[in-house]
Amino acid sequence: MGGARIDLSVVDGGGAVVAVAGIMDIPVAMALRRVLLEAAEMRAGALRLQLDIPVNGAELLAQILRDAQARFRAKGRNLVVATPNPAVAKLLAGANVAAELE
């Protein structure tokens, strides 16, 4: 069984998209945390985080995402978290992470 995959792409207009897919584990969560920390410091514009992960992965990421959204807001920027999984969106909303269903 493999872990999750993290892909980063820069879009026109200065924004970026980070896509995470697969089974979330602690090393991948920590790697995503580092990516979000660097993105908050380096990039202008919004960052879209697309999560295609199971609910247990969202539980692991809730605190990381809540902290990252606060960091982006403090810099006047937006971190949009999106997921196709309604259960993940609901769990994140319960953890005070603004997430949209895609």
CSV table of N, CA, C and O in Angstrom, one decimal:
chain,number,residue,atom,x,y,z
A,1,MET,N,0.8,-1.2,0.0
A,1,MET,CA,0.0,0.0,0.0
A,1,MET,C,0.9,1.2,0.0
A,1,MET,O,1.8,1.4,0.8
A,2,GLY,N,0.7,2.2,-0.9
A,2,GLY,CA,1.5,3.4,-1.0
A,2,GLY,C,0.9,4.5,-0.2
A,2,GLY,O,-0.2,4.5,0.2
A,3,GLY,N,1.7,5.6,0.0
A,3,GLY,CA,1.3,6.8,0.7
A,3,GLY,C,0.6,7.7,-0.3
A,3,GLY,O,0.4,7.4,-1.5
A,4,ALA,N,0.3,8.9,0.2
A,4,ALA,CA,-0.3,9.9,-0.6
A,4,ALA,C,0.8,10.6,-1.5
A,4,ALA,O,2.0,10.4,-1.3
A,5,ARG,N,0.3,11.3,-2.6
A,5,ARG,CA,1.1,12.0,-3.5
A,5,ARG,C,0.8,13.4,-3.4
A,5,ARG,O,-0.4,13.8,-3.3
A,6,ILE,N,1.8,14.3,-3.4
A,6,ILE,CA,1.7,15.7,-3.4
A,6,ILE,C,2.2,16.3,-4.7
A,6,ILE,O,3.3,16.0,-5.1
A,7,ASP,N,1.3,17.0,-5.4
A,7,ASP,CA,1.7,17.7,-6.7
A,7,ASP,C,1.5,19.2,-6.6
A,7,ASP,O,0.5,19.6,-6.0
A,8,LEU,N,2.4,20.0,-7.1
A,8,LEU,CA,2.3,21.4,-7.0
A,8,LEU,C,2.4,22.0,-8.4
A,8,LEU,O,3.2,21.6,-9.2
A,9,SER,N,1.5,22.9,-8.8
A,9,SER,CA,1.5,23.6,-10.0
A,9,SER,C,1.2,25.0,-9.8
A,9,SER,O,0.4,25.4,-9.0
A,10,VAL,N,1.9,25.9,-10.6
A,10,VAL,CA,1.7,27.3,-10.6
A,10,VAL,C,0.7,27.7,-11.7
A,10,VAL,O,0.8,27.2,-12.8
A,11,VAL,N,-0.3,28.5,-11.4
A,11,VAL,CA,-1.2,28.9,-12.4
A,11,VAL,C,-1.0,30.4,-12.8
A,11,VAL,O,-0.4,31.1,-12.0
A,12,ASP,N,-1.6,30.7,-13.9
A,12,ASP,CA,-1.5,32.1,-14.4
A,12,ASP,C,-2.1,33.1,-13.3
A,12,ASP,O,-3.1,32.7,-12.7
A,13,GLY,N,-1.5,34.2,-13.1
A,13,GLY,CA,-2.0,35.2,-12.2
A,13,GLY,C,-1.4,35.1,-10.8
A,13,GLY,O,-1.8,35.7,-9.9
A,14,GLY,N,-0.3,34.2,-10.7
A,14,GLY,CA,0.4,34.2,-9.4
A,14,GLY,C,-0.1,33.2,-8.4
A,14,GLY,O,0.5,33.1,-7.3
A,15,GLY,N,-1.1,32.5,-8.7
A,15,GLY,CA,-1.6,31.5,-7.7
A,15,GLY,C,-1.0,30.2,-7.9
A,15,GLY,O,-0.2,30.0,-8.8
A,16,ALA,N,-1.3,29.2,-7.1
A,16,ALA,CA,-0.8,27.9,-7.2
A,16,ALA,C,-1.8,26.9,-6.7
A,16,ALA,O,-2.7,27.2,-6.0
A,17,VAL,N,-1.6,25.7,-7.2
A,17,VAL,CA,-2.5,24.6,-6.8
A,17,VAL,C,-1.6,23.4,-6.2
A,17,VAL,O,-0.6,23.1,-6.8
A,18,VAL,N,-2.0,23.0,-5.0
A,18,VAL,CA,-1.3,21.8,-4.5
A,18,VAL,C,-2.4,20.7,-4.4
A,18,VAL,O,-3.5,20.9,-3.9
A,19,ALA,N,-2.1,19.6,-5.0
A,19,ALA,CA,-3.0,18.4,-5.1
A,19,ALA,C,-2.5,17.3,-4.2
A,19,ALA,O,-1.3,17.0,-4.4
A,20,VAL,N,-3.3,16.8,-3.3
A,20,VAL,CA,-2.9,15.7,-2.5
A,20,VAL,C,-3.9,14.5,-2.7
A,20,VAL,O,-5.1,14.7,-2.6
A,21,ALA,N,-3.3,13.4,-3.1
A,21,ALA,CA,-4.2,12.2,-3.3
A,21,ALA,C,-3.6,11.0,-2.7
A,21,ALA,O,-2.4,10.8,-2.7
A,22,GLY,N,-4.5,10.1,-2.2
A,22,GLY,CA,-4.0,8.8,-1.7
A,22,GLY,C,-4.2,8.7,-0.2
A,22,GLY,O,-4.9,9.5,0.5
A,23,ILE,N,-3.5,7.7,0.4
A,23,ILE,CA,-3.6,7.4,1.8
A,23,ILE,C,-2.6,8.4,2.6
A,23,ILE,O,-1.5,8.4,2.3
A,24,MET,N,-3.2,9.1,3.5
A,24,MET,CA,-2.4,10.1,4.2
A,24,MET,C,-1.7,9.4,5.4
A,24,MET,O,-2.3,8.6,6.1
A,25,ASP,N,-0.4,9.7,5.6
A,25,ASP,CA,0.3,9.2,6.7
A,25,ASP,C,1.1,10.4,7.3
A,25,ASP,O,1.2,11.5,6.8
A,26,ILE,N,1.8,10.1,8.5
A,26,ILE,CA,2.5,11.2,9.2
A,26,ILE,C,3.6,11.9,8.3
A,26,ILE,O,3.7,13.1,8.2
A,27,PRO,N,4.5,11.1,7.7
A,27,PRO,CA,5.5,11.7,6.9
A,27,PRO,C,4.9,12.6,5.7
A,27,PRO,O,5.4,13.7,5.5
A,28,VAL,N,3.9,12.2,5.1
A,28,VAL,CA,3.2,13.0,4.0
A,28,VAL,C,2.6,14.2,4.6
A,28,VAL,O,2.7,15.3,4.1
A,29,ALA,N,1.9,14.1,5.8
A,29,ALA,CA,1.3,15.2,6.4
A,29,ALA,C,2.4,16.3,6.8
A,29,ALA,O,2.2,17.5,6.6
A,30,MET,N,3.5,15.8,7.3
A,30,MET,CA,4.6,16.8,7.6
A,30,MET,C,5.2,17.4,6.4
A,30,MET,O,5.5,18.6,6.4
A,31,ALA,N,5.3,16.7,5.3
A,31,ALA,CA,5.8,17.2,4.0
A,31,ALA,C,4.8,18.3,3.5
A,31,ALA,O,5.2,19.4,3.1
A,32,LEU,N,3.5,18.0,3.6
A,32,LEU,CA,2.5,19.0,3.2
A,32,LEU,C,2.6,20.2,4.1
A,32,LEU,O,2.5,21.4,3.6
A,33,ARG,N,2.8,20.0,5.4
A,33,ARG,CA,2.9,21.2,6.3
A,33,ARG,C,4.1,22.1,5.9
A,33,ARG,O,3.9,23.3,5.8
A,34,ARG,N,5.2,21.5,5.5
A,34,ARG,CA,6.4,22.3,5.0
A,34,ARG,C,6.0,23.0,3.7
A,34,ARG,O,6.4,24.2,3.6
A,35,VAL,N,5.3,22.3,2.8
A,35,VAL,CA,5.0,23.0,1.6
A,35,VAL,C,4.1,24.2,1.8
A,35,VAL,O,4.3,25.3,1.3
A,36,LEU,N,3.1,24.0,2.7
A,36,LEU,CA,2.2,25.1,3.1
A,36,LEU,C,2.9,26.3,3.8
A,36,LEU,O,2.6,27.4,3.5
A,37,LEU,N,3.8,25.9,4.7
A,37,LEU,CA,4.6,27.0,5.3
A,37,LEU,C,5.4,27.8,4.3
A,37,LEU,O,5.4,29.0,4.3
A,38,GLU,N,6.1,27.1,3.4
A,38,GLU,CA,6.9,27.8,2.4
A,38,GLU,C,6.0,28.6,1.4
A,38,GLU,O,6.3,29.7,1.0
A,39,ALA,N,4.8,28.0,1.1
A,39,ALA,CA,3.9,28.7,0.2
A,39,ALA,C,3.4,30.0,0.8
A,39,ALA,O,3.2,31.0,0.1
A,40,ALA,N,3.1,30.0,2.1
A,40,ALA,CA,2.6,31.2,2.8
A,40,ALA,C,3.7,32.3,2.8
A,40,ALA,O,3.3,33.4,2.7
A,41,GLU,N,5.0,31.9,2.8
A,41,GLU,CA,6.0,32.9,2.8
A,41,GLU,C,6.4,33.4,1.5
A,41,GLU,O,6.9,34.5,1.3
A,42,MET,N,6.3,32.5,0.5
A,42,MET,CA,7.0,32.8,-0.8
A,42,MET,C,6.0,33.3,-1.9
A,42,MET,O,6.4,34.2,-2.7
A,43,ARG,N,4.8,32.8,-2.0
A,43,ARG,CA,4.0,33.1,-3.2
A,43,ARG,C,3.0,34.3,-2.9
A,43,ARG,O,2.5,34.4,-1.8
A,44,ALA,N,2.8,35.1,-3.9
A,44,ALA,CA,1.7,36.0,-3.8
A,44,ALA,C,0.5,35.4,-4.4
A,44,ALA,O,0.6,34.5,-5.2
A,45,GLY,N,-0.6,35.8,-4.1
A,45,GLY,CA,-1.9,35.2,-4.6
A,45,GLY,C,-2.4,34.1,-3.8
A,45,GLY,O,-1.9,33.8,-2.7
A,46,ALA,N,-3.4,33.5,-4.3
A,46,ALA,CA,-4.1,32.4,-3.5
A,46,ALA,C,-3.5,31.1,-3.8
A,46,ALA,O,-2.8,30.9,-4.8
A,47,LEU,N,-3.7,30.2,-2.8
A,47,LEU,CA,-3.2,28.8,-3.0
A,47,LEU,C,-4.5,27.9,-2.9
A,47,LEU,O,-5.3,28.1,-1.9
A,48,ARG,N,-4.7,27.0,-3.8
A,48,ARG,CA,-5.8,26.1,-3.8
A,48,ARG,C,-5.2,24.7,-3.4
A,48,ARG,O,-4.2,24.2,-4.0
A,49,LEU,N,-5.7,24.1,-2.4
A,49,LEU,CA,-5.3,22.8,-1.9
A,49,LEU,C,-6.4,21.8,-2.2
A,49,LEU,O,-7.5,21.9,-1.7
A,50,GLN,N,-6.2,20.9,-3.1
A,50,GLN,CA,-7.2,19.9,-3.5
A,50,GLN,C,-6.8,18.6,-2.8
A,50,GLN,O,-5.8,18.0,-3.0
A,51,LEU,N,-7.8,18.1,-2.0
A,51,LEU,CA,-7.6,16.9,-1.2
A,51,LEU,C,-8.4,15.8,-1.7
A,51,LEU,O,-9.7,15.9,-1.7
A,52,ASP,N,-7.8,14.8,-2.2
A,52,ASP,CA,-8.5,13.5,-2.6
A,52,ASP,C,-8.0,12.4,-1.7
A,52,ASP,O,-7.2,11.6,-2.1
A,53,ILE,N,-8.5,12.5,-0.5
A,53,ILE,CA,-8.0,11.6,0.6
A,53,ILE,C,-9.2,11.1,1.4
A,53,ILE,O,-10.2,11.6,1.3
A,54,PRO,N,-9.0,9.9,2.1
A,54,PRO,CA,-10.0,9.4,2.9
A,54,PRO,C,-10.2,10.2,4.2
A,54,PRO,O,-9.3,11.1,4.5
A,55,VAL,N,-11.3,10.0,4.9
A,55,VAL,CA,-11.6,10.8,6.1
A,55,VAL,C,-10.5,10.7,7.2
A,55,VAL,O,-10.1,11.7,7.8
A,56,ASN,N,-9.9,9.5,7.4
A,56,ASN,CA,-8.8,9.4,8.4
A,56,ASN,C,-7.6,10.3,8.0
A,56,ASN,O,-6.9,10.8,8.9
A,57,GLY,N,-7.4,10.5,6.8
A,57,GLY,CA,-6.3,11.5,6.4
A,57,GLY,C,-6.7,12.9,6.7
A,57,GLY,O,-5.9,13.7,7.1
A,58,ALA,N,-8.0,13.2,6.6
A,58,ALA,CA,-8.4,14.6,7.0
A,58,ALA,C,-8.3,14.8,8.4
A,58,ALA,O,-8.0,15.9,8.9
A,59,GLU,N,-8.5,13.8,9.2
A,59,GLU,CA,-8.3,13.9,10.7
A,59,GLU,C,-6.9,14.3,11.0
A,59,GLU,O,-6.6,15.1,11.8
A,60,LEU,N,-6.0,13.6,10.3
A,60,LEU,CA,-4.5,13.9,10.5
A,60,LEU,C,-4.2,15.3,10.1
A,60,LEU,O,-3.3,15.9,10.7
A,61,LEU,N,-4.8,15.8,9.1
A,61,LEU,CA,-4.5,17.2,8.5
A,61,LEU,C,-5.2,18.3,9.1
A,61,LEU,O,-4.8,19.5,8.9
A,62,ALA,N,-6.2,18.1,9.9
A,62,ALA,CA,-7.1,19.2,10.4
A,62,ALA,C,-6.3,20.3,11.0
A,62,ALA,O,-6.5,21.5,10.7
A,63,GLN,N,-5.5,20.0,12.0
A,63,GLN,CA,-4.7,21.1,12.7
A,63,GLN,C,-3.8,21.8,11.8
A,63,GLN,O,-3.6,23.0,11.8
A,64,ILE,N,-3.1,21.0,10.9
A,64,ILE,CA,-2.2,21.6,9.9
A,64,ILE,C,-2.9,22.6,9.0
A,64,ILE,O,-2.4,23.7,8.8
A,65,LEU,N,-4.1,22.2,8.5
A,65,LEU,CA,-4.8,23.1,7.6
A,65,LEU,C,-5.4,24.3,8.4
A,65,LEU,O,-5.4,25.4,7.8
A,66,ARG,N,-5.9,24.1,9.6
A,66,ARG,CA,-6.4,25.3,10.4
A,66,ARG,C,-5.3,26.3,10.6
A,66,ARG,O,-5.5,27.5,10.4
A,67,ASP,N,-4.1,25.8,11.0
A,67,ASP,CA,-2.9,26.7,11.2
A,67,ASP,C,-2.5,27.4,9.9
A,67,ASP,O,-2.2,28.6,9.8
A,68,ALA,N,-2.5,26.6,8.8
A,68,ALA,CA,-2.1,27.2,7.5
A,68,ALA,C,-3.1,28.3,7.0
A,68,ALA,O,-2.7,29.3,6.5
A,69,GLN,N,-4.4,28.0,7.1
A,69,GLN,CA,-5.4,29.0,6.7
A,69,GLN,C,-5.2,30.3,7.6
A,69,GLN,O,-5.3,31.4,7.0
A,70,ALA,N,-4.9,30.2,8.8
A,70,ALA,CA,-4.7,31.4,9.7
A,70,ALA,C,-3.5,32.1,9.2
A,70,ALA,O,-3.5,33.4,9.2
A,71,ARG,N,-2.4,31.4,8.9
A,71,ARG,CA,-1.2,32.0,8.4
A,71,ARG,C,-1.4,32.8,7.1
A,71,ARG,O,-0.9,33.9,6.9
A,72,PHE,N,-2.2,32.2,6.2
A,72,PHE,CA,-2.5,32.8,4.9
A,72,PHE,C,-3.3,34.1,5.2
A,72,PHE,O,-3.1,35.1,4.6
A,73,ARG,N,-4.4,34.0,6.0
A,73,ARG,CA,-5.2,35.1,6.3
A,73,ARG,C,-4.4,36.3,6.9
A,73,ARG,O,-4.6,37.4,6.6
A,74,ALA,N,-3.5,36.0,7.8
A,74,ALA,CA,-2.7,37.0,8.5
A,74,ALA,C,-1.8,37.7,7.4
A,74,ALA,O,-1.5,38.9,7.7
A,75,LYS,N,-1.5,37.1,6.3
A,75,LYS,CA,-0.7,37.8,5.2
A,75,LYS,C,-1.6,38.4,4.2
A,75,LYS,O,-1.2,38.8,3.1
A,76,GLY,N,-3.0,38.4,4.4
A,76,GLY,CA,-3.9,39.0,3.5
A,76,GLY,C,-4.1,38.1,2.2
A,76,GLY,O,-4.5,38.6,1.2
A,77,ARG,N,-3.9,36.8,2.4
A,77,ARG,CA,-4.0,35.9,1.2
A,77,ARG,C,-5.0,34.8,1.6
A,77,ARG,O,-5.5,34.7,2.7
A,78,ASN,N,-5.3,34.0,0.6
A,78,ASN,CA,-6.4,33.0,0.7
A,78,ASN,C,-5.8,31.6,0.5
A,78,ASN,O,-5.1,31.4,-0.5
A,79,LEU,N,-6.1,30.7,1.4
A,79,LEU,CA,-5.8,29.3,1.2
A,79,LEU,C,-7.2,28.6,1.0
A,79,LEU,O,-8.0,28.5,2.0
A,80,VAL,N,-7.5,28.1,-0.2
A,80,VAL,CA,-8.8,27.4,-0.4
A,80,VAL,C,-8.5,25.9,-0.4
A,80,VAL,O,-7.7,25.4,-1.1
A,81,VAL,N,-9.3,25.3,0.5
A,81,VAL,CA,-9.2,23.8,0.6
A,81,VAL,C,-10.4,23.2,-0.1
A,81,VAL,O,-11.5,23.6,0.2
A,82,ALA,N,-10.2,22.3,-1.0
A,82,ALA,CA,-11.3,21.7,-1.7
A,82,ALA,C,-11.2,20.2,-1.7
A,82,ALA,O,-10.1,19.7,-1.7
A,83,THR,N,-12.3,19.5,-1.7
A,83,THR,CA,-12.3,18.0,-1.7
A,83,THR,C,-13.5,17.5,-2.4
A,83,THR,O,-14.6,18.1,-2.4
A,84,PRO,N,-13.4,16.4,-3.1
A,84,PRO,CA,-14.6,15.8,-3.7
A,84,PRO,C,-15.4,14.9,-2.7
A,84,PRO,O,-16.5,14.4,-3.0
A,85,ASN,N,-14.8,14.7,-1.5
A,85,ASN,CA,-15.4,13.8,-0.5
A,85,ASN,C,-16.2,14.6,0.5
A,85,ASN,O,-15.7,15.3,1.3
A,86,PRO,N,-17.6,14.4,0.5
A,86,PRO,CA,-18.4,15.1,1.5
A,86,PRO,C,-18.0,14.9,2.9
A,86,PRO,O,-18.1,15.8,3.7
A,87,ALA,N,-17.6,13.7,3.2
A,87,ALA,CA,-17.3,13.3,4.6
A,87,ALA,C,-16.0,14.1,5.0
A,87,ALA,O,-15.9,14.5,6.2
A,88,VAL,N,-15.1,14.3,4.1
A,88,VAL,CA,-13.9,15.0,4.4
A,88,VAL,C,-14.2,16.5,4.6
A,88,VAL,O,-13.8,17.1,5.6
A,89,ALA,N,-15.1,17.0,3.8
A,89,ALA,CA,-15.5,18.4,3.9
A,89,ALA,C,-16.2,18.7,5.2
A,89,ALA,O,-15.9,19.7,5.9
A,90,LYS,N,-17.0,17.7,5.6
A,90,LYS,CA,-17.8,17.9,6.9
A,90,LYS,C,-16.8,17.8,8.1
A,90,LYS,O,-16.9,18.6,9.0
A,91,LEU,N,-15.9,16.8,8.0
A,91,LEU,CA,-14.9,16.7,9.1
A,91,LEU,C,-14.1,18.0,9.3
A,91,LEU,O,-13.9,18.5,10.4
A,92,LEU,N,-13.6,18.5,8.1
A,92,LEU,CA,-12.8,19.7,8.2
A,92,LEU,C,-13.6,20.9,8.7
A,92,LEU,O,-13.1,21.7,9.5
A,93,ALA,N,-14.8,21.0,8.3
A,93,ALA,CA,-15.7,22.1,8.8
A,93,ALA,C,-15.9,22.0,10.3
A,93,ALA,O,-15.8,23.0,11.0
A,94,GLY,N,-16.0,20.8,10.8
A,94,GLY,CA,-16.1,20.6,12.2
A,94,GLY,C,-14.8,21.0,13.0
A,94,GLY,O,-14.9,21.3,14.2
A,95,ALA,N,-13.7,21.0,12.3
A,95,ALA,CA,-12.4,21.3,12.9
A,95,ALA,C,-12.1,22.8,12.6
A,95,ALA,O,-10.9,23.2,12.7
A,96,ASN,N,-13.1,23.6,12.1
A,96,ASN,CA,-12.9,25.0,11.8
A,96,ASN,C,-11.9,25.2,10.7
A,96,ASN,O,-11.1,26.2,10.7
A,97,VAL,N,-11.9,24.3,9.7
A,97,VAL,CA,-11.2,24.5,8.5
A,97,VAL,C,-12.2,24.8,7.4
A,97,VAL,O,-13.1,24.0,7.1
A,98,ALA,N,-12.1,26.0,6.7
A,98,ALA,CA,-13.0,26.3,5.6
A,98,ALA,C,-12.6,25.4,4.4
A,98,ALA,O,-11.5,25.5,3.9
A,99,ALA,N,-13.6,24.6,4.0
A,99,ALA,CA,-13.4,23.7,2.9
A,99,ALA,C,-14.6,23.7,2.0
A,99,ALA,O,-15.7,23.8,2.5
A,100,GLU,N,-14.3,23.6,0.7
A,100,GLU,CA,-15.4,23.5,-0.2
A,100,GLU,C,-15.5,22.2,-0.9
A,100,GLU,O,-14.5,21.5,-1.1
A,101,LEU,N,-16.7,21.8,-1.2
A,101,LEU,CA,-16.9,20.5,-1.9
A,101,LEU,C,-16.8,20.8,-3.4
A,101,LEU,O,-17.4,21.7,-3.9
A,102,GLU,N,-16.0,20.0,-4.1
A,102,GLU,CA,-15.9,20.2,-5.5
A,102,GLU,C,-16.4,19.0,-6.3
A,102,GLU,O,-16.6,18.0,-5.8
